[in-house]
Coordinates of C-alpha atoms (C1' of nucleotides) in Angstrom, one line a residue:
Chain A
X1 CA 7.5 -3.6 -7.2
X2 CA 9.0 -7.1 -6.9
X3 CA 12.0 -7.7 -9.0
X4 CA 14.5 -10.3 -7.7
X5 CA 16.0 -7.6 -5.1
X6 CA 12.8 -7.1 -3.8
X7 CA 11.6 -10.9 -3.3
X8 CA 15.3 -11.4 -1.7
X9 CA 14.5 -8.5 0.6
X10 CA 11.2 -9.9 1.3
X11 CA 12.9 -13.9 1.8
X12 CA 15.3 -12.1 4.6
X13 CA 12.4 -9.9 6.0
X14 CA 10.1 -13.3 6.7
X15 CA 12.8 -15.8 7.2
X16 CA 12.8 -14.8 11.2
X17 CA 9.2 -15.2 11.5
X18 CA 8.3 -19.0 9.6
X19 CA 11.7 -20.6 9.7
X20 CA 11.4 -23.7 12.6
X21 CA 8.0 -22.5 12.5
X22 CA 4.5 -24.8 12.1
X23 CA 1.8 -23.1 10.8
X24 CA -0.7 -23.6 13.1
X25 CA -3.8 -21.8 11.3
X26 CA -4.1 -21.4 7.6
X27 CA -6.9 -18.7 5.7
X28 CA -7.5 -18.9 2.0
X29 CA -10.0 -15.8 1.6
X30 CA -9.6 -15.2 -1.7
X31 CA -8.7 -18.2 -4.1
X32 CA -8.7 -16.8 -7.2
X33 CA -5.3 -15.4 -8.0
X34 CA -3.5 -15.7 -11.3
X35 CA -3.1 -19.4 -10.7
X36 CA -5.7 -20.5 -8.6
X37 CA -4.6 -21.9 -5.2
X38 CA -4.5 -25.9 -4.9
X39 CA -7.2 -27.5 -4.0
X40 CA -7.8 -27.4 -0.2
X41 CA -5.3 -25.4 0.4
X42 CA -5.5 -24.8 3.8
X43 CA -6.1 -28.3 4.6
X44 CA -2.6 -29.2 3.2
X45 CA -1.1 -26.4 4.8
X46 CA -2.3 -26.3 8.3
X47 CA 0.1 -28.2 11.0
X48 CA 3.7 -28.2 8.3
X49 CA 7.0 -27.3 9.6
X50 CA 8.6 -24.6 7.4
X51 CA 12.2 -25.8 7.5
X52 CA 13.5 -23.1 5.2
X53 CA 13.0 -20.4 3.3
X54 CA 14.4 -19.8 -0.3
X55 CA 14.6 -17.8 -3.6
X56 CA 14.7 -18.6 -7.4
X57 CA 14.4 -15.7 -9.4
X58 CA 11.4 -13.7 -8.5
X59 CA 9.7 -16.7 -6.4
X60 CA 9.8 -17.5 -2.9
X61 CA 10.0 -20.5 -2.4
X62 CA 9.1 -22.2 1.6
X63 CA 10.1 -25.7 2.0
X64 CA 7.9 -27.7 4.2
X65 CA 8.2 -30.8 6.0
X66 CA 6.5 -33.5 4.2
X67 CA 8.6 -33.2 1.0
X68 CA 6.4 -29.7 -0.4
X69 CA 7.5 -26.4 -1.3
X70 CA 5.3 -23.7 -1.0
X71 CA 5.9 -21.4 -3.9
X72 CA 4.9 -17.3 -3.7
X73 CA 5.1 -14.9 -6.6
X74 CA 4.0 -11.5 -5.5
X75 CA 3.1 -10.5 -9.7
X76 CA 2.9 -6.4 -9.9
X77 CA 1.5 -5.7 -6.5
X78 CA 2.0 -8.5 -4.2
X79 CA 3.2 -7.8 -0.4
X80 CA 3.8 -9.8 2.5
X81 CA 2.6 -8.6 5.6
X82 CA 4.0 -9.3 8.9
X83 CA 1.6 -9.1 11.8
X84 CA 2.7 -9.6 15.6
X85 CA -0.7 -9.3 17.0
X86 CA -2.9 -10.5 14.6
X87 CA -5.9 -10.1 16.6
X88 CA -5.1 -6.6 16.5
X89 CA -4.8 -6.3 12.8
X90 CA -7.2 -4.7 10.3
X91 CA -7.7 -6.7 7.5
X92 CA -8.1 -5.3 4.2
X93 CA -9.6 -6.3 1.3
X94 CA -6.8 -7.4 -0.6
X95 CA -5.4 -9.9 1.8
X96 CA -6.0 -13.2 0.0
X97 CA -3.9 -15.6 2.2
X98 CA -2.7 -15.8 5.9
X99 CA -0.6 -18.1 7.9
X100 CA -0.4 -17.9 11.2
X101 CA 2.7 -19.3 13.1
X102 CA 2.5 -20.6 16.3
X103 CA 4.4 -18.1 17.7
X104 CA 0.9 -16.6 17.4
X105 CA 2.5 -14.3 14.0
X106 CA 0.3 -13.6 11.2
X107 CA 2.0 -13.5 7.7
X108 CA -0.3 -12.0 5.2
X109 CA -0.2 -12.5 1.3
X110 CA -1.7 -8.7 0.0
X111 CA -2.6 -8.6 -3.4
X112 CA -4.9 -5.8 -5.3
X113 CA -4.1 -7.0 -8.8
X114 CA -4.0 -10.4 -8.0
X115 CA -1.1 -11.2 -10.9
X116 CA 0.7 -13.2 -8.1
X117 CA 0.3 -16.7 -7.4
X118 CA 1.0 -19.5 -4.7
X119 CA 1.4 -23.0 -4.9
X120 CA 2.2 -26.5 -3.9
X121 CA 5.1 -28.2 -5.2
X122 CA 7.0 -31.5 -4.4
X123 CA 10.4 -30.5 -3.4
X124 CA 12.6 -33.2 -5.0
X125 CA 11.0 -32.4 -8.4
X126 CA 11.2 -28.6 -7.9
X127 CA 13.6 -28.3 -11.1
X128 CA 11.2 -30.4 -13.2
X129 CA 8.1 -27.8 -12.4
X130 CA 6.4 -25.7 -15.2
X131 CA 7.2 -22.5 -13.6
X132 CA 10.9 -23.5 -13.5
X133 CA 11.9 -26.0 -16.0
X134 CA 12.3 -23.8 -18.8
X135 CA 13.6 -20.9 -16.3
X136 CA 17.2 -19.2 -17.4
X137 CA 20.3 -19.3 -14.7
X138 CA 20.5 -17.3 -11.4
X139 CA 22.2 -13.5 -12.7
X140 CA 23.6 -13.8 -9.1
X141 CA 24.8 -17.4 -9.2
X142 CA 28.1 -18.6 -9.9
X143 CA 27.3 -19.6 -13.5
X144 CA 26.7 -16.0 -14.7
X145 CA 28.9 -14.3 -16.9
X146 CA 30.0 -12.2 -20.3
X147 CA 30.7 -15.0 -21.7
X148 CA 27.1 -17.2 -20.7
X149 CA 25.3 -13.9 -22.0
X150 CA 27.2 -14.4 -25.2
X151 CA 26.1 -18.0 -25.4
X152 CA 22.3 -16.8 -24.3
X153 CA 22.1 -14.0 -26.6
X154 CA 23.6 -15.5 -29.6
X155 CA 21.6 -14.9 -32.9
X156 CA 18.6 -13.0 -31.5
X157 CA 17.5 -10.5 -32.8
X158 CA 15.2 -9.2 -30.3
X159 CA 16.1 -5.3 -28.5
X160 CA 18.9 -6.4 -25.8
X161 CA 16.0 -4.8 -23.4
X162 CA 13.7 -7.4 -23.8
X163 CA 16.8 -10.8 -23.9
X164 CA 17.3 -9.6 -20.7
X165 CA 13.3 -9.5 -19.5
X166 CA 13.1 -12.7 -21.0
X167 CA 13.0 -15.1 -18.1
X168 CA 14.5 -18.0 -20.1
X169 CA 17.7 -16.5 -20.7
X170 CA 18.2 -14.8 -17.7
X171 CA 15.9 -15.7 -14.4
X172 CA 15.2 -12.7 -11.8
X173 CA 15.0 -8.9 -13.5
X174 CA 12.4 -7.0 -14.2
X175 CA 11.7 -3.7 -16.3
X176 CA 13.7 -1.5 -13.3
X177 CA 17.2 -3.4 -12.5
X178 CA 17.1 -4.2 -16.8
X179 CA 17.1 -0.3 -17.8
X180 CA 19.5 0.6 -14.9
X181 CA 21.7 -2.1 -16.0
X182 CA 21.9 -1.4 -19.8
X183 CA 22.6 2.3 -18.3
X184 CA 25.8 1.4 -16.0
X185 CA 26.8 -0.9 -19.0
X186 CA 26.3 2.0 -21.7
X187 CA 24.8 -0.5 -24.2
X188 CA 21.6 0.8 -25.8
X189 CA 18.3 -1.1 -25.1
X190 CA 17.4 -1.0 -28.4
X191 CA 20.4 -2.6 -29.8
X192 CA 19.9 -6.2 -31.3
X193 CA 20.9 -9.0 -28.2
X194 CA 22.7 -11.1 -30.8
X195 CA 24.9 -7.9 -31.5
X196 CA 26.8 -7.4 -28.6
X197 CA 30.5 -8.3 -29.0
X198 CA 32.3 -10.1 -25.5
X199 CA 33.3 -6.5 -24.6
X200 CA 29.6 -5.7 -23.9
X201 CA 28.4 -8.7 -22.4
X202 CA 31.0 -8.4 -19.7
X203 CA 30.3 -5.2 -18.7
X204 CA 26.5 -6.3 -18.9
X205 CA 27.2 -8.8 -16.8
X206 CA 29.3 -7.1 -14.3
X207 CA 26.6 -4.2 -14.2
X208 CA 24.0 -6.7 -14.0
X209 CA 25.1 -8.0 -10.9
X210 CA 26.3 -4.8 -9.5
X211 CA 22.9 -3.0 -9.8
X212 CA 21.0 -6.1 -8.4
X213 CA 24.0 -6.1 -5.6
X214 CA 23.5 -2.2 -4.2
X215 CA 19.5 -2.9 -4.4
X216 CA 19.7 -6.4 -1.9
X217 CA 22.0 -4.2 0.0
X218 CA 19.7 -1.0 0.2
X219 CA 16.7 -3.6 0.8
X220 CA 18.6 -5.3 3.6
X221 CA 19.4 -1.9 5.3
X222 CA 15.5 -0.4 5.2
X223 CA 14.4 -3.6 5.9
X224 CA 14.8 -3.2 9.4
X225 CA 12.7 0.0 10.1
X226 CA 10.3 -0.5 7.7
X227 CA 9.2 -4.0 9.5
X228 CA 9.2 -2.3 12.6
X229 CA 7.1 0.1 10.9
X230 CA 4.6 -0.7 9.2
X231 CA 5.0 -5.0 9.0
X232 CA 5.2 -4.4 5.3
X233 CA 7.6 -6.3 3.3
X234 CA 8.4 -5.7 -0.4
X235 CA 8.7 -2.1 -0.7
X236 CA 12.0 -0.2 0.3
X237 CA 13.5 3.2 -0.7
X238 CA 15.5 2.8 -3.5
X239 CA 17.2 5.5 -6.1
X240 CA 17.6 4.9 -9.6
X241 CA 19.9 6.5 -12.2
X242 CA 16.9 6.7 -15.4
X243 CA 14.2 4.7 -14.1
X244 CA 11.3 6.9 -13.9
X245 CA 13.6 9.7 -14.4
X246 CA 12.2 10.9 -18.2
X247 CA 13.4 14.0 -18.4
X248 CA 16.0 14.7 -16.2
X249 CA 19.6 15.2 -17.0
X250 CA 21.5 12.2 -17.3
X251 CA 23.6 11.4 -14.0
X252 CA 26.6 10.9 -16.3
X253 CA 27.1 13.6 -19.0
X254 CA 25.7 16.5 -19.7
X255 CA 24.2 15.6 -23.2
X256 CA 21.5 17.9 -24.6
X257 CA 18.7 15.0 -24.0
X258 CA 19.0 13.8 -20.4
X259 CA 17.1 10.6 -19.9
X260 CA 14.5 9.7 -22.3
X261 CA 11.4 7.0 -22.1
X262 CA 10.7 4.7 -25.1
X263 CA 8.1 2.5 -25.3
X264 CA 9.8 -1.5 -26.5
X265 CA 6.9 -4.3 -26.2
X266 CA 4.7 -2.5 -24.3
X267 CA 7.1 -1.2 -21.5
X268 CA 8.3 1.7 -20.6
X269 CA 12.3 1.7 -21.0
X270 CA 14.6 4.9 -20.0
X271 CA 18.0 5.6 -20.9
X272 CA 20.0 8.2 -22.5
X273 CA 21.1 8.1 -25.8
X274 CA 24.1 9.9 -25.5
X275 CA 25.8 7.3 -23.1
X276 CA 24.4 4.1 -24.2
X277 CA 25.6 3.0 -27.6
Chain B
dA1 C1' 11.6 -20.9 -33.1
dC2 C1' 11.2 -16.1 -32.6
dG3 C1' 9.3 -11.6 -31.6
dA4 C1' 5.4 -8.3 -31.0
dG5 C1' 1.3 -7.3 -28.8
dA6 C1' -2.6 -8.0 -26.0
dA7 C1' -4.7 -9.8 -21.9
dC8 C1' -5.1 -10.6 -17.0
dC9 C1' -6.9 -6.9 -12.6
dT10 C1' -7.0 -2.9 -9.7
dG11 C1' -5.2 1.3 -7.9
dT12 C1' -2.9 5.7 -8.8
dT13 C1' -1.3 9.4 -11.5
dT14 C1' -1.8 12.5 -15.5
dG15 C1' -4.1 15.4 -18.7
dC16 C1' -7.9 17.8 -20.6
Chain C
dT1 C1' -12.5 20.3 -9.6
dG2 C1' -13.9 16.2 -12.1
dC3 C1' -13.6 12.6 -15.0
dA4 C1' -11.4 9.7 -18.4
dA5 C1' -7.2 8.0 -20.0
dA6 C1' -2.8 6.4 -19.3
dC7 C1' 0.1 3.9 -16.6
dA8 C1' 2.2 0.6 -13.1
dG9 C1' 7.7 -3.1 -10.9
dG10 C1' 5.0 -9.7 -14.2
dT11 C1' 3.7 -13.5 -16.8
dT12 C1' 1.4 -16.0 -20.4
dC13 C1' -1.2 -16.5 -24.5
dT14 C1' -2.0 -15.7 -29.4
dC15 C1' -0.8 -14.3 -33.8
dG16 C1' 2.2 -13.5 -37.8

DNA sequence: ACGAGAACCTGTTTGC
DNA sequence: TGCAAACAGGTTCTCG
């Protein structure tokens, strides 16, 4: 389920466990994800410091001594699974990568669809790298605002639903925290991006970064418990206001249609008709 | 350049 | 109940 919330949950939940820490032992079972992993892997992994831990958009990103970042993108179905006694552990089919800290904890990379990805990249040219150098602005960041989506969305033509799944314009949301938003900013998904006056982009903006605010926040406040739990990171209890709600009335008025599920390329979006114009 | 759609892969849910 | 189809939170490629 990773949208930017998520992977910031999942930063926070791992930051205790591999910040200061070496990796002492590093297992590439499975080296096949959507981007293979760099050549001996391992090998360039085993024995670096993790100084700090990070976030751009949906990526984690682990900064190593030695000048490389480590980049993670967990795709559909990615986890991070935190092990204390490793040894212990069962080890499922899925897990492609592990990292062992020496503080003897295992940190597992669990993938079944394998549409994540981890790599190597130098840390001083991080900007500069494919997977970021054509990547839109933080919608957390100081930079964001009505008045950047203006700029952003100028002239397109494209549903307002998919400007704001485009990861060039805006870097971090996903099909969830996108419908939710255009919901709290009662702007219709299906209305042209280059059509919104500076009205609508500020509340898009200010519901953007609300919705994205109360998810890190509910993240941040399972997070506890559910490490404790289970060691899983990446999946937290979350409500939504149409998001897989087709069907039910709409939190907001009582119009005759409740919340209704369109299909816009390819993806689901919900929202009701009555509120968002 | 832009936008729509398919593809990637596997697990789970839905519908007949 | 059983099986096939539809569907899933992301990204990237192709085509028009």
């Amino acid at each position: 389920m990773p949208e930017l919330p998520e992977v910031e949950t999942v930063c926070r939940g791992l930051k205790p466990h591999l910040e200061g820490r070496r990796l002492v032992r590093v297992e590439a079972r499975r080296p096949d994800l959507r981007v293979p992993l760099p050549d001996d892997f391992a090998g360039r992994l085993t024995g670096r410091r993790v100084e700090s831990l990070g976030r751009r958009a949906k990526y984690i990103l682990a900064h190593l001594d030695g000048g490389e970042t480590m980049v993670v993108h967990l795709g559909m179905s990615g986890r991070m699974v935190i092990v204390a006694d490793g040894a212990a552990a069962e080890r499922s089919p899925h897990d492609h990568v592990l990292f062992e800290t020496d503080q003897g904890c295992h940190v597992i990379f669990n993938d079944p669809r394998r549409f994540g990805l981890i790599t190597l990249a130098r840390t001083d040219a991080l900007d500069r790298h494919r997977l970021f150098a054509d990547m839109g602005p933080e919608p957390l960041g100081n930079a964001f605002s009505g008045a950047l989506l203006a700029e952003r969305f100028a002239d397109r033509r494209a549903p307002i639903k998919a400007a704001l799944l485009d990861q060039r314009l805006i870097a971090g949301l996903g099909n969830i925290y996108v419908c939710e938003s255009l919901y709290l900013a009662e702007i219709a998904p299906t209305r042209p991006a280059g059509s919104l006056n500076a009205g609508e982009c500020d509340r898009l903006a200010r519901a953007v970064r609300d919705v994205l605010d109360r998810a890190i926040a509910a993240g941040g406040s399972s997070l506890r418990d559910y490490v404790q739990a289970s060691g899983e990171l990446g999946y937290f209890q979350h409500s939504f206001a149409v998001y897989g709600r087709e069907g039910d009335p709409c939190p907001n008025c009582d119009c005759d249609g409740g919340v209704q599920r369109i299909v816009q390329s390819n993806r689901s979006t919900f929202y009701c008709a009555t509120r968002q114009l």
